[in-house]
Amino acid sequence: MTNSNIPVWFGNSRRIHLQEVGTRDGLQAECAFVPTEDKIALVNELSATGLSKIEVTSFTSPTAIPALRDAEIVMREIERHPGVVYSALVPNLRGAERAIDARTDELNLVMSASETHNLANLRMTREQSFAALTQVIGLAQREGVAVNVSLSCCFGCPMEGDVSESTVLAWAQRFADLGVHGITLCDTTGMAYPTQVATLTRAARLRWPGTELTLHFHNTRGMGLANVLAGIDAGANRFDASLGGIGGCPYAPGATGNVCTEEVAHALALMDFDTGIDLPRLIAASKRLPALIGHDTPSQITKAGQRLDLHPVPADFNAIRSRALARNAEPVH
Ligand code: COA
Ligand code: ZN
């Protein structure tokens, strides 16, 4: 929990972990299939930027998410950097077996806090999902693989509307009781707003101080970075983000990209938070992304540059200055 006397805009070198989800949340939504060797090269580039965790891919049904049908090869062939956790989204037992077989460090299990979204995304009721994921957690624990549970639609459902805080906390509690390593509160379609984020984050930190808490925001309504700052102020230290701000759940109407990794890293660095990110390297990786996915990305930083990337003065600047200074010499009427 943060000291309430220290406002959020002074980071005081506090450690904030950024977790890349562009290679999963981002690429799953792309029409074009990014070639397997390009995915591997991208993960390898990202591994060298100082990210704490990379959600490399998802072990879902290849019919449901064809863009990530090469999950095994990608997970097996990436270079593993010490200190980086390589995770993957897993929807069921079959996915867990595939992920463990491919040497995934952490299984990211997914279900929704909203019944309607859970049915649309996973074709199961929440109770059915919970029963299935309980089996997956059992398998992971026997195999000694860490488990994170991502709860979708924690800040609202695009089909149901508001999802109550008590509903979110009750589902998270059931997973905490099973001994999962981490819980992610996901704002799947950008419905979260800062005061709501602060309340839910504080409640989660109080209830599960020993569980890794991640916040996962989409910038659908322009509140992504504001939500990150509200989360930090309320005690969260881990955030999912995607390179270039790409992404979005294919089963959530109106979903758009995650908060953009380089935008969050850039803002937090200015505010003296320690993200461990090599920003020029991350921005360089993001600039190569449009060539891979075949279109521009929402990243503002790749377009505008960093705050102090200065521009040359106009070519006729000296003449402008001379004329301006000459005006001082003219008599005032
Ligand atoms: N890996 C590979 N194949 C899988 C699989 C997995 N994890 N889970 C299911 N399949 C295959 C089955 O073998 C079956 O194949 P077949 O038709 O060739 O026999 C097919 O998918 C359907 O399986 P079924 O058990 O009936 O599942 P389903 O159709 O109800 O699908 C999900 C359930 C959740 C596995 C599937 O919808 C899915 O992967 N969805 C993706 C969810 C997602 O990632 N959303 C975005 C992130 S939030
Ligand atoms: Zn998401």
XYZ file of C-alpha atoms and ligand atoms in Angstrom:
382
model
C 0.000 0.000 0.000
C 1.315 3.481 -0.831
C 1.837 6.134 1.777
C -1.179 8.377 1.265
C 0.978 11.450 1.949
C 3.061 10.781 -1.171
C 1.085 11.719 -4.268
C 1.209 9.411 -7.273
C 3.196 11.856 -9.439
C 6.337 11.274 -7.339
C 7.511 7.760 -8.093
C 10.501 7.914 -5.703
C 12.055 5.090 -7.719
C 9.256 2.708 -6.724
C 9.453 -0.510 -8.755
C 6.606 -1.003 -11.215
C 6.561 -4.189 -13.298
C 5.407 -3.978 -16.897
C 4.181 -7.196 -18.456
C 3.962 -7.411 -22.234
C 0.778 -8.939 -23.650
C 1.065 -7.730 -27.257
C 2.232 -11.094 -28.530
C -0.956 -12.703 -27.115
C -3.709 -10.113 -26.542
C -2.367 -8.110 -29.496
C -1.689 -10.725 -32.137
C -4.830 -12.780 -31.345
C -6.911 -9.910 -32.740
C -4.946 -9.434 -35.968
C -6.402 -10.567 -39.285
C -2.985 -11.247 -40.768
C -1.080 -14.313 -39.560
C 2.307 -13.123 -38.322
C 4.855 -15.738 -39.474
C 6.161 -17.945 -36.663
C 9.810 -16.849 -37.069
C 8.727 -13.191 -36.840
C 6.823 -13.898 -33.607
C 9.917 -15.579 -32.155
C 12.127 -12.651 -33.209
C 9.659 -10.191 -31.651
C 9.611 -12.029 -28.308
C 13.418 -12.168 -28.391
C 13.573 -8.410 -28.966
C 11.093 -7.777 -26.158
C 13.070 -10.005 -23.790
C 15.968 -7.550 -24.008
C 13.918 -4.451 -23.109
C 13.605 -5.019 -19.350
C 10.027 -6.288 -19.223
C 9.206 -8.422 -16.172
C 6.910 -10.842 -17.940
C 5.910 -11.650 -21.522
C 2.651 -13.369 -22.373
C 4.125 -15.131 -25.351
C 1.064 -16.793 -26.895
C -2.093 -18.747 -26.064
C -2.711 -22.476 -26.082
C -6.306 -22.192 -27.242
C -8.195 -24.031 -29.931
C -6.598 -23.207 -33.308
C -10.099 -22.816 -34.744
C -11.030 -20.261 -32.085
C -7.763 -18.253 -32.330
C -6.082 -19.145 -35.655
C -3.550 -16.283 -35.321
C -1.821 -18.190 -32.486
C -2.021 -21.715 -33.877
C 1.786 -21.922 -33.741
C 1.917 -21.593 -29.921
C 4.114 -24.679 -29.320
C 6.834 -23.713 -31.764
C 6.982 -20.118 -30.553
C 7.161 -21.083 -26.872
C 9.798 -23.731 -27.512
C 12.061 -21.671 -29.745
C 12.244 -18.282 -28.017
C 15.427 -17.396 -26.129
C 14.835 -17.322 -22.367
C 16.301 -14.326 -20.569
C 16.981 -14.697 -16.848
C 14.531 -12.595 -14.851
C 11.807 -12.638 -17.517
C 8.746 -14.809 -16.846
C 7.362 -16.393 -20.031
C 3.657 -16.924 -19.625
C 0.842 -18.110 -21.901
C -2.925 -17.966 -21.857
C -4.555 -21.319 -21.238
C -8.348 -21.868 -21.463
C -8.620 -25.538 -20.428
C -6.816 -28.764 -19.435
C -5.809 -29.511 -23.010
C -4.212 -26.074 -23.275
C -2.426 -26.566 -19.934
C -0.887 -29.867 -21.072
C 0.317 -28.241 -24.296
C 1.716 -25.219 -22.425
C 3.556 -27.275 -19.801
C 4.963 -29.498 -22.521
C 6.339 -26.418 -24.290
C 8.102 -25.252 -21.059
C 5.832 -22.324 -20.220
C 6.884 -20.651 -16.935
C 3.418 -19.518 -15.919
C -0.069 -20.521 -17.027
C -2.427 -17.578 -17.347
C -5.917 -19.017 -16.872
C -8.859 -17.002 -18.032
C -12.493 -16.710 -17.078
C -14.865 -13.790 -16.898
C -16.462 -12.122 -13.895
C -19.476 -11.615 -16.208
C -21.669 -14.638 -16.975
C -22.599 -13.349 -20.450
C -19.022 -12.625 -21.490
C -17.867 -15.977 -20.116
C -20.454 -17.788 -22.234
C -19.571 -15.726 -25.332
C -15.809 -16.128 -24.909
C -15.426 -19.590 -23.413
C -18.783 -21.271 -24.162
C -19.246 -22.195 -20.513
C -21.057 -20.810 -17.481
C -18.784 -19.304 -14.855
C -19.376 -22.306 -12.585
C -18.341 -24.663 -15.396
C -15.240 -22.559 -16.045
C -14.353 -22.578 -12.367
C -14.709 -26.363 -12.162
C -12.537 -26.804 -15.284
C -9.907 -24.332 -14.096
C -9.775 -26.038 -10.702
C -8.568 -29.147 -12.544
C -6.023 -27.090 -14.492
C -4.710 -25.543 -11.268
C -4.382 -29.036 -9.776
C -2.335 -30.186 -12.776
C -0.103 -27.075 -12.698
C 0.511 -27.456 -8.970
C 1.478 -31.116 -9.394
C 3.866 -30.097 -12.193
C 5.280 -27.164 -10.204
C 4.200 -24.533 -12.752
C 2.989 -21.135 -11.525
C -0.614 -20.114 -12.159
C -2.078 -16.661 -12.679
C -5.810 -16.191 -13.124
C -7.021 -13.367 -15.354
C -10.573 -12.348 -14.559
C -12.120 -10.607 -17.574
C -14.695 -7.804 -17.362
C -13.867 -6.856 -13.753
C -14.714 -3.218 -14.426
C -17.796 -3.773 -16.580
C -19.149 -6.091 -19.271
C -19.940 -4.816 -22.784
C -23.135 -6.889 -22.795
C -24.278 -6.829 -19.129
C -23.054 -3.401 -17.988
C -21.669 -2.931 -14.489
C -20.192 -5.955 -12.734
C -20.384 -5.462 -8.977
C -17.230 -5.271 -6.899
C -18.583 -8.024 -4.639
C -18.947 -10.343 -7.668
C -15.366 -9.670 -8.755
C -13.945 -10.140 -5.261
C -15.939 -13.341 -4.697
C -14.574 -14.981 -7.879
C -11.048 -13.818 -7.120
C -11.395 -15.185 -3.581
C -12.273 -18.644 -4.907
C -9.045 -18.689 -6.902
C -6.996 -17.255 -4.047
C -8.334 -20.088 -1.877
C -6.935 -22.571 -4.433
C -3.477 -21.076 -3.863
C -2.871 -19.417 -7.223
C 0.298 -17.355 -7.499
C -1.311 -14.299 -9.106
C -4.615 -12.665 -10.006
C -5.170 -10.163 -12.817
C -8.138 -7.835 -12.795
C -8.904 -7.197 -16.464
C -10.728 -4.282 -18.005
C -11.430 -6.239 -21.160
C -13.244 -3.502 -23.106
C -11.999 -0.262 -21.563
C -14.906 0.398 -19.201
C -12.769 1.131 -16.113
C -12.388 4.637 -14.730
C -9.835 5.865 -12.187
C -11.938 6.122 -9.005
C -13.382 2.643 -9.647
C -9.865 1.306 -10.232
C -8.676 2.812 -6.950
C -11.502 1.238 -4.940
C -11.161 -2.245 -6.422
C -7.357 -2.200 -6.234
C -7.387 -1.208 -2.560
C -9.911 -3.932 -1.766
C -7.807 -6.555 -3.592
C -4.533 -5.458 -1.938
C -6.141 -5.612 1.495
C -7.653 -9.056 0.952
C -4.690 -10.776 -0.724
C -1.483 -8.981 0.301
C 0.622 -12.047 -0.576
C -0.871 -12.689 -4.026
C 0.697 -11.079 -7.103
C -1.858 -8.526 -8.314
C -1.852 -7.324 -11.933
C -4.106 -4.729 -13.539
C -4.931 -5.132 -17.229
C -6.393 -2.115 -19.003
C -7.562 -1.427 -22.517
C -7.496 2.137 -23.786
C -10.881 1.875 -25.524
C -12.222 5.094 -24.038
C -8.941 6.951 -23.543
C -8.700 6.253 -19.801
C -5.938 3.657 -19.917
C -3.024 5.672 -18.550
C -5.233 7.457 -16.003
C -6.322 4.021 -14.772
C -2.703 2.859 -14.480
C -1.888 5.896 -12.315
C -4.971 5.338 -10.155
C -3.920 1.696 -9.739
C -0.386 2.700 -8.723
C -1.739 5.185 -6.190
C -3.910 2.432 -4.712
C -0.972 0.030 -4.315
C -0.730 -1.971 -7.571
C 2.785 -2.680 -8.869
C 2.122 -4.779 -11.968
C 0.479 -3.813 -15.219
C -0.180 -5.596 -18.465
C 0.434 -3.501 -21.569
C 0.933 -4.143 -25.263
C 3.606 -2.936 -27.640
C 2.139 -0.278 -29.926
C -1.141 -0.479 -27.988
C -2.456 -3.295 -30.200
C -4.963 -5.866 -28.973
C -8.518 -6.686 -28.020
C -10.628 -9.729 -27.245
C -12.218 -11.103 -30.449
C -15.271 -12.168 -28.401
C -15.931 -8.783 -26.779
C -17.923 -6.298 -28.902
C -16.094 -2.972 -29.385
C -12.848 -4.178 -27.826
C -9.716 -2.252 -28.791
C -6.057 -2.207 -27.829
C -4.384 -2.511 -24.456
C -2.620 0.388 -22.826
C 0.514 0.913 -24.894
C 3.696 -0.416 -23.257
C 5.975 2.365 -24.484
C 3.458 5.067 -23.509
C 3.149 3.693 -19.967
C 6.931 3.185 -19.665
C 7.579 6.729 -20.960
C 5.087 8.352 -18.543
C 6.278 6.345 -15.530
C 9.952 7.120 -16.255
C 9.167 10.867 -16.267
C 7.469 10.448 -12.902
C 10.513 8.667 -11.429
C 9.086 5.156 -11.237
C 11.538 2.331 -11.830
C 10.163 0.105 -14.600
C 13.562 -1.298 -15.597
C 12.613 -0.591 -19.239
C 15.151 0.353 -21.917
C 12.832 2.844 -23.603
C 14.765 3.456 -26.866
C 14.949 -0.297 -27.410
C 11.243 -0.764 -26.697
C 10.317 2.091 -29.038
C 12.531 0.618 -31.768
C 10.690 -2.717 -31.410
C 7.346 -0.933 -31.614
C 8.385 0.910 -34.787
C 8.937 -2.461 -36.487
C 5.439 -3.680 -35.545
C 3.412 -2.107 -38.431
C 5.514 -4.071 -40.941
C 4.567 -7.309 -39.131
C 0.835 -6.712 -38.746
C 0.254 -4.739 -41.933
C -1.159 -1.561 -40.392
C -0.344 1.411 -38.180
C -0.572 1.082 -34.370
C -2.198 3.445 -31.826
C 1.186 4.250 -30.194
C 1.590 8.019 -29.709
C 5.225 7.728 -28.682
C 6.362 6.114 -31.937
C 4.795 9.083 -33.776
C 5.625 12.001 -31.462
C 8.872 10.721 -29.971
C 9.823 11.041 -26.308
C 9.078 14.287 -24.472
C 12.610 15.659 -24.920
C 13.196 14.414 -28.465
C 13.625 17.974 -29.687
C 13.046 19.317 -33.163
C 15.319 21.679 -35.146
C 14.361 25.341 -35.154
C 12.850 26.666 -38.444
C 15.367 27.264 -41.257
C 14.757 31.051 -41.152
C 15.004 31.195 -37.341
C 17.942 33.625 -37.275
C 16.099 36.044 -39.565
C 12.958 35.783 -37.381
C 15.022 36.535 -34.281
C 16.824 39.481 -35.913
C 13.504 41.012 -37.000
C 12.034 40.473 -33.506
C 15.042 42.048 -31.786
C 15.071 44.953 -34.274
C 11.528 45.790 -33.130
C 12.961 46.595 -29.657
C 15.143 49.257 -31.232
C 12.181 50.953 -32.984
C 10.737 54.021 -31.229
C 7.434 53.366 -29.428
C 4.586 55.627 -30.662
N -5.867 -26.537 -27.650
C -6.069 -27.092 -28.851
N -7.254 -27.503 -29.272
C -8.292 -27.366 -28.447
C -8.164 -26.796 -27.178
C -6.874 -26.356 -26.793
N -6.653 -25.774 -25.631
N -9.351 -26.793 -26.586
C -10.225 -27.334 -27.437
N -9.581 -27.670 -28.572
C -10.153 -28.260 -29.761
C -10.807 -29.587 -29.514
O -9.875 -30.623 -29.627
C -11.836 -29.621 -30.609
O -11.203 -29.951 -31.820
P -11.931 -30.807 -32.936
O -13.120 -29.985 -33.373
O -10.899 -30.947 -33.997
O -12.310 -32.076 -32.259
C -12.273 -28.181 -30.714
O -11.197 -27.409 -30.225
C -13.520 -27.877 -29.930
O -13.321 -28.365 -28.615
P -14.381 -28.199 -27.451
O -13.875 -28.909 -26.244
O -15.755 -28.531 -27.960
O -14.253 -26.725 -27.087
P -15.099 -25.473 -27.546
O -15.385 -25.439 -28.994
O -16.225 -25.354 -26.599
O -14.006 -24.349 -27.285
C -12.401 -23.153 -25.984
C -13.657 -23.972 -25.992
C -12.448 -22.213 -24.805
C -11.223 -24.067 -25.852
C -12.262 -22.372 -27.310
O -13.440 -21.656 -27.570
C -11.134 -21.414 -27.253
O -9.971 -21.791 -27.292
N -11.462 -20.127 -27.222
C -10.487 -19.052 -27.176
C -10.746 -18.154 -26.038
C -9.771 -17.012 -26.075
O -8.579 -17.179 -26.120
N -10.306 -15.791 -26.072
C -9.525 -14.606 -26.112
C -8.759 -14.363 -24.867
S -9.671 -13.628 -23.563
Zn -7.151 -7.841 -22.707
